[in-house]
Amino acid sequence: MQPQVICHMVTSVDGKILGDRWGKLPGGSSTADLFESTAASFNIPAWLVGTTTMREFMGRNQPLPRGGKRIPREDYLANPQARRLAIGVDAKGVLRFQEGEVEGDHVVLLVSERVSNGYLAHLQSAGVSYLFCGKERVDLKVALSKLRQKFRLKKLMLQGGGTFNGAMLKAGLVDELSQIIVPIADGGGPEVTGVYDAPGEPLSRAAARLQLKSHQVLPGGAVWLRYRVTRRQH
């Protein structure tokens, strides 16, 4: 079994997600305010992002020690009783967290067997949990199954960048889309990140069909739409 995945994002009307380009929104709110206030209503104890987004939370980068003993490629749970989780994907071993929490949420990294012994030793010393989810890259289906098994996780909130969100949607692993559309037309073109920029060759069909669950107009003219994924096209 896998946890239910809800992708919750704030976007422009043309689907862009880099809110620092937009300044203050109509009504005086910010994208961060809109995101946090609506995300809290889900009461979901875990959030998931890709490597690029997770870098924003790791703090100072730190070189890894060389050599050292070989560490078995086995899952490591620094805090198996953690109630709130900050989950990131790191197939290459580049996220060098200095401590095991992000604002009170326990850090869990989804890694591949290619990461170094020094990297694993560093994570253990920092109190970070890690789960092995593939040999060369992270298998997202395996990752979700392990999160359910190891941490008894029933729901998680996907809030990554466009590439990671797109990969999750393309793999058929998103159950609900929650999108707050602010009254901004970004107009940045393809080089500006969109909400679902699936990597690799384009699918022959759209990644998912949706059914509207609810809609709400928020202060300042933003619109909050929630969709259930009814058919996965992968």
mmCIF file of C-alpha atoms in Angstrom:
data_model
loop_
_atom_site.group_PDB
_atom_site.id
_atom_site.type_symbol
_atom_site.label_atom_id
_atom_site.label_comp_id
_atom_site.label_asym_id
_atom_site.label_seq_id
_atom_site.Cartn_x
_atom_site.Cartn_y
_atom_site.Cartn_z
ATOM 1 C CA MET A 1 0.000 0.000 0.000
ATOM 2 C CA GLN A 2 1.006 3.608 -0.550
ATOM 3 C CA PRO A 3 0.041 6.836 1.226
ATOM 4 C CA GLN A 4 -2.480 9.134 -0.392
ATOM 5 C CA VAL A 5 -0.631 11.927 -2.212
ATOM 6 C CA ILE A 6 -2.116 15.426 -2.428
ATOM 7 C CA CYS A 7 -0.197 17.939 -4.535
ATOM 8 C CA HIS A 8 -0.802 21.407 -3.099
ATOM 9 C CA MET A 9 0.589 24.413 -5.012
ATOM 10 C CA VAL A 10 0.115 28.131 -5.611
ATOM 11 C CA THR A 11 0.277 29.072 -9.290
ATOM 12 C CA SER A 12 -0.306 31.922 -11.695
ATOM 13 C CA VAL A 13 -3.178 31.653 -14.170
ATOM 14 C CA ASP A 14 -0.679 30.292 -16.712
ATOM 15 C CA GLY A 15 0.556 27.586 -14.361
ATOM 16 C CA LYS A 16 3.871 29.080 -13.202
ATOM 17 C CA ILE A 17 5.045 28.540 -9.618
ATOM 18 C CA LEU A 18 7.909 30.969 -8.967
ATOM 19 C CA GLY A 19 6.013 33.306 -6.684
ATOM 20 C CA ASP A 20 8.986 35.572 -5.975
ATOM 21 C CA ARG A 21 8.443 36.974 -9.481
ATOM 22 C CA TRP A 22 4.992 38.312 -8.611
ATOM 23 C CA GLY A 23 5.488 40.665 -5.665
ATOM 24 C CA LYS A 24 2.532 41.427 -3.420
ATOM 25 C CA LEU A 25 -0.722 39.966 -4.666
ATOM 26 C CA PRO A 26 -4.012 41.854 -4.979
ATOM 27 C CA GLY A 27 -5.427 42.291 -1.495
ATOM 28 C CA GLY A 28 -1.965 42.513 0.060
ATOM 29 C CA SER A 29 -1.413 38.796 0.617
ATOM 30 C CA SER A 30 1.692 36.844 -0.380
ATOM 31 C CA THR A 31 2.060 33.447 -2.025
ATOM 32 C CA ALA A 32 3.582 32.116 1.207
ATOM 33 C CA ASP A 33 0.554 33.284 3.234
ATOM 34 C CA LEU A 34 -1.866 31.682 0.793
ATOM 35 C CA PHE A 35 0.078 28.447 0.709
ATOM 36 C CA GLU A 36 0.554 28.057 4.455
ATOM 37 C CA SER A 37 -2.989 28.982 5.461
ATOM 38 C CA THR A 38 -4.595 26.555 3.027
ATOM 39 C CA ALA A 39 -2.055 23.755 3.544
ATOM 40 C CA ALA A 40 -2.739 23.788 7.285
ATOM 41 C CA SER A 41 -6.392 22.920 6.661
ATOM 42 C CA PHE A 42 -5.388 19.461 5.381
ATOM 43 C CA ASN A 43 -3.695 18.518 8.672
ATOM 44 C CA ILE A 44 -1.274 16.240 6.811
ATOM 45 C CA PRO A 45 1.806 15.264 8.871
ATOM 46 C CA ALA A 46 4.318 14.902 6.029
ATOM 47 C CA TRP A 47 5.540 16.816 2.983
ATOM 48 C CA LEU A 48 7.536 15.566 0.002
ATOM 49 C CA VAL A 49 9.802 17.478 -2.396
ATOM 50 C CA GLY A 50 12.557 16.766 -4.911
ATOM 51 C CA THR A 51 16.279 17.378 -4.506
ATOM 52 C CA THR A 52 16.307 20.977 -5.764
ATOM 53 C CA THR A 53 13.556 22.147 -3.411
ATOM 54 C CA MET A 54 15.020 20.229 -0.455
ATOM 55 C CA ARG A 55 18.327 22.098 -0.854
ATOM 56 C CA GLU A 56 16.538 25.204 0.437
ATOM 57 C CA PHE A 57 16.150 23.548 3.854
ATOM 58 C CA MET A 58 19.474 21.788 4.400
ATOM 59 C CA GLY A 59 21.557 24.763 5.549
ATOM 60 C CA ARG A 60 25.284 25.046 4.899
ATOM 61 C CA ASN A 61 26.854 22.518 2.556
ATOM 62 C CA GLN A 62 29.522 20.373 4.151
ATOM 63 C CA PRO A 63 32.281 18.245 2.613
ATOM 64 C CA LEU A 64 32.083 14.545 3.388
ATOM 65 C CA PRO A 65 34.873 12.571 5.043
ATOM 66 C CA ARG A 66 36.807 10.284 2.728
ATOM 67 C CA GLY A 67 37.339 6.610 3.316
ATOM 68 C CA GLY A 68 35.814 5.035 6.386
ATOM 69 C CA LYS A 69 34.142 1.689 6.754
ATOM 70 C CA ARG A 70 31.494 0.440 4.367
ATOM 71 C CA ILE A 71 27.967 1.046 5.589
ATOM 72 C CA PRO A 72 25.360 -1.576 4.624
ATOM 73 C CA ARG A 73 22.783 -0.376 2.109
ATOM 74 C CA GLU A 74 19.934 -0.802 4.559
ATOM 75 C CA ASP A 75 17.175 1.591 5.598
ATOM 76 C CA TYR A 76 18.080 3.700 8.619
ATOM 77 C CA LEU A 77 15.399 5.146 10.906
ATOM 78 C CA ALA A 78 16.861 7.790 13.194
ATOM 79 C CA ASN A 79 13.427 8.524 14.675
ATOM 80 C CA PRO A 80 10.913 5.778 13.824
ATOM 81 C CA GLN A 81 8.288 7.365 16.100
ATOM 82 C CA ALA A 82 8.382 10.745 14.346
ATOM 83 C CA ARG A 83 4.890 12.179 13.868
ATOM 84 C CA ARG A 84 5.783 14.861 11.314
ATOM 85 C CA LEU A 85 8.095 14.276 8.344
ATOM 86 C CA ALA A 86 10.062 16.419 5.888
ATOM 87 C CA ILE A 87 10.801 14.051 2.989
ATOM 88 C CA GLY A 88 13.241 14.700 0.161
ATOM 89 C CA VAL A 89 14.622 12.727 -2.774
ATOM 90 C CA ASP A 90 18.415 12.476 -3.070
ATOM 91 C CA ALA A 91 19.647 9.791 -5.486
ATOM 92 C CA LYS A 92 23.234 11.125 -5.628
ATOM 93 C CA GLY A 93 23.884 12.058 -1.998
ATOM 94 C CA VAL A 94 24.071 15.840 -2.267
ATOM 95 C CA LEU A 95 21.821 16.934 0.612
ATOM 96 C CA ARG A 96 24.098 17.476 3.613
ATOM 97 C CA PHE A 97 21.720 18.199 6.483
ATOM 98 C CA GLN A 98 23.389 19.330 9.704
ATOM 99 C CA GLU A 99 20.500 18.227 11.906
ATOM 100 C CA GLY A 100 17.582 15.842 11.720
ATOM 101 C CA GLU A 101 14.721 18.333 11.697
ATOM 102 C CA VAL A 102 13.268 21.114 9.557
ATOM 103 C CA GLU A 103 11.117 23.390 11.730
ATOM 104 C CA GLY A 104 10.203 20.439 13.945
ATOM 105 C CA ASP A 105 9.609 17.963 11.099
ATOM 106 C CA HIS A 106 11.902 14.913 11.072
ATOM 107 C CA VAL A 107 14.019 14.701 7.904
ATOM 108 C CA VAL A 108 13.699 11.534 5.801
ATOM 109 C CA LEU A 109 15.741 11.198 2.597
ATOM 110 C CA LEU A 110 14.910 8.779 -0.218
ATOM 111 C CA VAL A 111 18.250 7.618 -1.618
ATOM 112 C CA SER A 112 19.778 5.193 -4.097
ATOM 113 C CA GLU A 113 22.513 2.622 -3.538
ATOM 114 C CA ARG A 114 25.012 4.806 -5.435
ATOM 115 C CA VAL A 115 25.468 7.199 -2.493
ATOM 116 C CA SER A 116 28.805 7.089 -0.648
ATOM 117 C CA ASN A 117 29.635 5.628 2.744
ATOM 118 C CA GLY A 118 30.700 9.086 3.907
ATOM 119 C CA TYR A 119 27.299 10.473 2.988
ATOM 120 C CA LEU A 120 25.472 7.774 4.959
ATOM 121 C CA ALA A 121 27.743 8.274 7.954
ATOM 122 C CA HIS A 122 27.082 12.001 7.807
ATOM 123 C CA LEU A 123 23.295 11.498 7.755
ATOM 124 C CA GLN A 124 23.459 9.114 10.697
ATOM 125 C CA SER A 125 25.511 11.584 12.744
ATOM 126 C CA ALA A 126 23.027 14.356 11.884
ATOM 127 C CA GLY A 127 20.050 12.231 12.988
ATOM 128 C CA VAL A 128 18.523 11.992 9.509
ATOM 129 C CA SER A 129 16.559 8.915 8.427
ATOM 130 C CA TYR A 130 17.090 7.439 4.966
ATOM 131 C CA LEU A 131 15.363 4.791 2.859
ATOM 132 C CA PHE A 132 16.956 2.970 -0.075
ATOM 133 C CA CYS A 133 14.643 3.116 -3.082
ATOM 134 C CA GLY A 134 16.706 1.873 -6.037
ATOM 135 C CA LYS A 135 20.201 1.109 -7.293
ATOM 136 C CA GLU A 136 20.986 4.133 -9.492
ATOM 137 C CA ARG A 137 17.914 6.315 -9.090
ATOM 138 C CA VAL A 138 14.966 6.615 -6.736
ATOM 139 C CA ASP A 139 11.972 4.472 -7.710
ATOM 140 C CA LEU A 140 9.067 6.662 -6.621
ATOM 141 C CA LYS A 141 6.633 3.772 -6.225
ATOM 142 C CA VAL A 142 9.064 1.921 -3.992
ATOM 143 C CA ALA A 143 9.648 5.132 -2.033
ATOM 144 C CA LEU A 144 5.956 5.636 -1.291
ATOM 145 C CA SER A 145 5.508 2.002 -0.281
ATOM 146 C CA LYS A 146 8.440 2.236 2.127
ATOM 147 C CA LEU A 147 7.143 5.459 3.666
ATOM 148 C CA ARG A 148 3.836 3.738 4.372
ATOM 149 C CA GLN A 149 5.557 0.664 5.796
ATOM 150 C CA LYS A 150 8.328 2.283 7.848
ATOM 151 C CA PHE A 151 6.500 5.336 9.190
ATOM 152 C CA ARG A 152 2.870 4.159 8.939
ATOM 153 C CA LEU A 153 2.243 7.189 6.753
ATOM 154 C CA LYS A 154 -1.289 7.363 5.329
ATOM 155 C CA LYS A 155 -1.157 10.795 3.662
ATOM 156 C CA LEU A 156 1.514 13.148 2.431
ATOM 157 C CA MET A 157 1.557 16.527 0.738
ATOM 158 C CA LEU A 158 3.542 16.878 -2.482
ATOM 159 C CA GLN A 159 4.892 20.424 -2.814
ATOM 160 C CA GLY A 160 7.925 20.150 -5.049
ATOM 161 C CA GLY A 161 9.146 21.947 -8.118
ATOM 162 C CA GLY A 162 7.664 21.424 -11.545
ATOM 163 C CA THR A 163 10.008 18.597 -12.579
ATOM 164 C CA PHE A 164 9.424 16.514 -9.464
ATOM 165 C CA ASN A 165 5.676 17.167 -9.397
ATOM 166 C CA GLY A 166 5.565 16.220 -13.075
ATOM 167 C CA ALA A 167 7.473 13.003 -12.451
ATOM 168 C CA MET A 168 5.042 12.020 -9.705
ATOM 169 C CA LEU A 169 2.030 12.804 -11.890
ATOM 170 C CA LYS A 170 3.553 11.013 -14.884
ATOM 171 C CA ALA A 171 4.139 7.925 -12.722
ATOM 172 C CA GLY A 172 0.486 7.898 -11.680
ATOM 173 C CA LEU A 173 1.258 8.554 -8.014
ATOM 174 C CA VAL A 174 -0.823 11.693 -7.359
ATOM 175 C CA ASP A 175 -4.328 11.189 -5.939
ATOM 176 C CA GLU A 176 -5.475 14.795 -5.609
ATOM 177 C CA LEU A 177 -4.504 18.180 -7.048
ATOM 178 C CA SER A 178 -5.012 21.229 -4.863
ATOM 179 C CA GLN A 179 -4.219 24.401 -6.778
ATOM 180 C CA ILE A 180 -4.543 28.008 -5.691
ATOM 181 C CA ILE A 181 -4.601 30.214 -8.771
ATOM 182 C CA VAL A 182 -3.644 33.800 -8.031
ATOM 183 C CA PRO A 183 -4.714 36.719 -10.265
ATOM 184 C CA ILE A 184 -1.324 36.970 -11.940
ATOM 185 C CA ALA A 185 -0.335 36.137 -15.524
ATOM 186 C CA ASP A 186 3.356 35.286 -15.304
ATOM 187 C CA GLY A 187 4.104 35.174 -19.037
ATOM 188 C CA GLY A 188 7.585 33.825 -18.411
ATOM 189 C CA GLY A 189 7.574 31.230 -21.163
ATOM 190 C CA PRO A 190 8.893 27.653 -21.062
ATOM 191 C CA GLU A 191 12.089 28.573 -19.205
ATOM 192 C CA VAL A 192 10.046 29.538 -16.100
ATOM 193 C CA THR A 193 9.023 26.547 -13.985
ATOM 194 C CA GLY A 194 5.445 25.311 -14.302
ATOM 195 C CA VAL A 195 3.486 23.263 -11.808
ATOM 196 C CA TYR A 196 3.848 19.963 -13.736
ATOM 197 C CA ASP A 197 6.902 19.816 -16.002
ATOM 198 C CA ALA A 198 7.264 16.062 -16.403
ATOM 199 C CA PRO A 199 10.810 15.006 -17.356
ATOM 200 C CA GLY A 200 11.647 12.848 -20.365
ATOM 201 C CA GLU A 201 9.706 12.352 -23.554
ATOM 202 C CA PRO A 202 6.174 13.793 -23.527
ATOM 203 C CA LEU A 203 3.389 11.312 -22.930
ATOM 204 C CA SER A 204 1.197 10.515 -25.906
ATOM 205 C CA ARG A 205 -1.794 11.516 -23.766
ATOM 206 C CA ALA A 206 -2.400 13.827 -20.829
ATOM 207 C CA ALA A 207 -1.029 12.458 -17.553
ATOM 208 C CA ALA A 208 -4.346 12.419 -15.673
ATOM 209 C CA ARG A 209 -8.070 13.081 -15.860
ATOM 210 C CA LEU A 210 -9.577 15.024 -12.987
ATOM 211 C CA GLN A 211 -12.885 15.504 -11.216
ATOM 212 C CA LEU A 212 -13.601 18.761 -9.397
ATOM 213 C CA LYS A 213 -14.073 18.251 -5.639
ATOM 214 C CA SER A 214 -14.456 21.851 -4.500
ATOM 215 C CA HIS A 215 -13.779 25.461 -5.426
ATOM 216 C CA GLN A 216 -13.452 28.566 -3.295
ATOM 217 C CA VAL A 217 -12.716 32.234 -3.941
ATOM 218 C CA LEU A 218 -10.090 33.525 -1.509
ATOM 219 C CA PRO A 219 -9.402 37.125 -0.440
ATOM 220 C CA GLY A 220 -7.736 39.115 -3.186
ATOM 221 C CA GLY A 221 -9.359 37.162 -5.991
ATOM 222 C CA ALA A 222 -7.355 33.934 -5.785
ATOM 223 C CA VAL A 223 -9.287 30.760 -6.570
ATOM 224 C CA TRP A 224 -8.694 27.474 -4.722
ATOM 225 C CA LEU A 225 -9.529 24.400 -6.790
ATOM 226 C CA ARG A 226 -9.358 20.819 -5.575
ATOM 227 C CA TYR A 227 -9.476 17.927 -8.041
ATOM 228 C CA ARG A 228 -9.602 14.185 -7.537
ATOM 229 C CA VAL A 229 -7.502 12.167 -9.999
ATOM 230 C CA THR A 230 -10.013 9.814 -11.613
ATOM 231 C CA ARG A 231 -7.851 8.250 -14.302
ATOM 232 C CA ARG A 232 -4.102 7.915 -14.570
ATOM 233 C CA GLN A 233 -2.862 7.880 -18.160
ATOM 234 C CA HIS A 234 0.687 6.535 -17.644
#
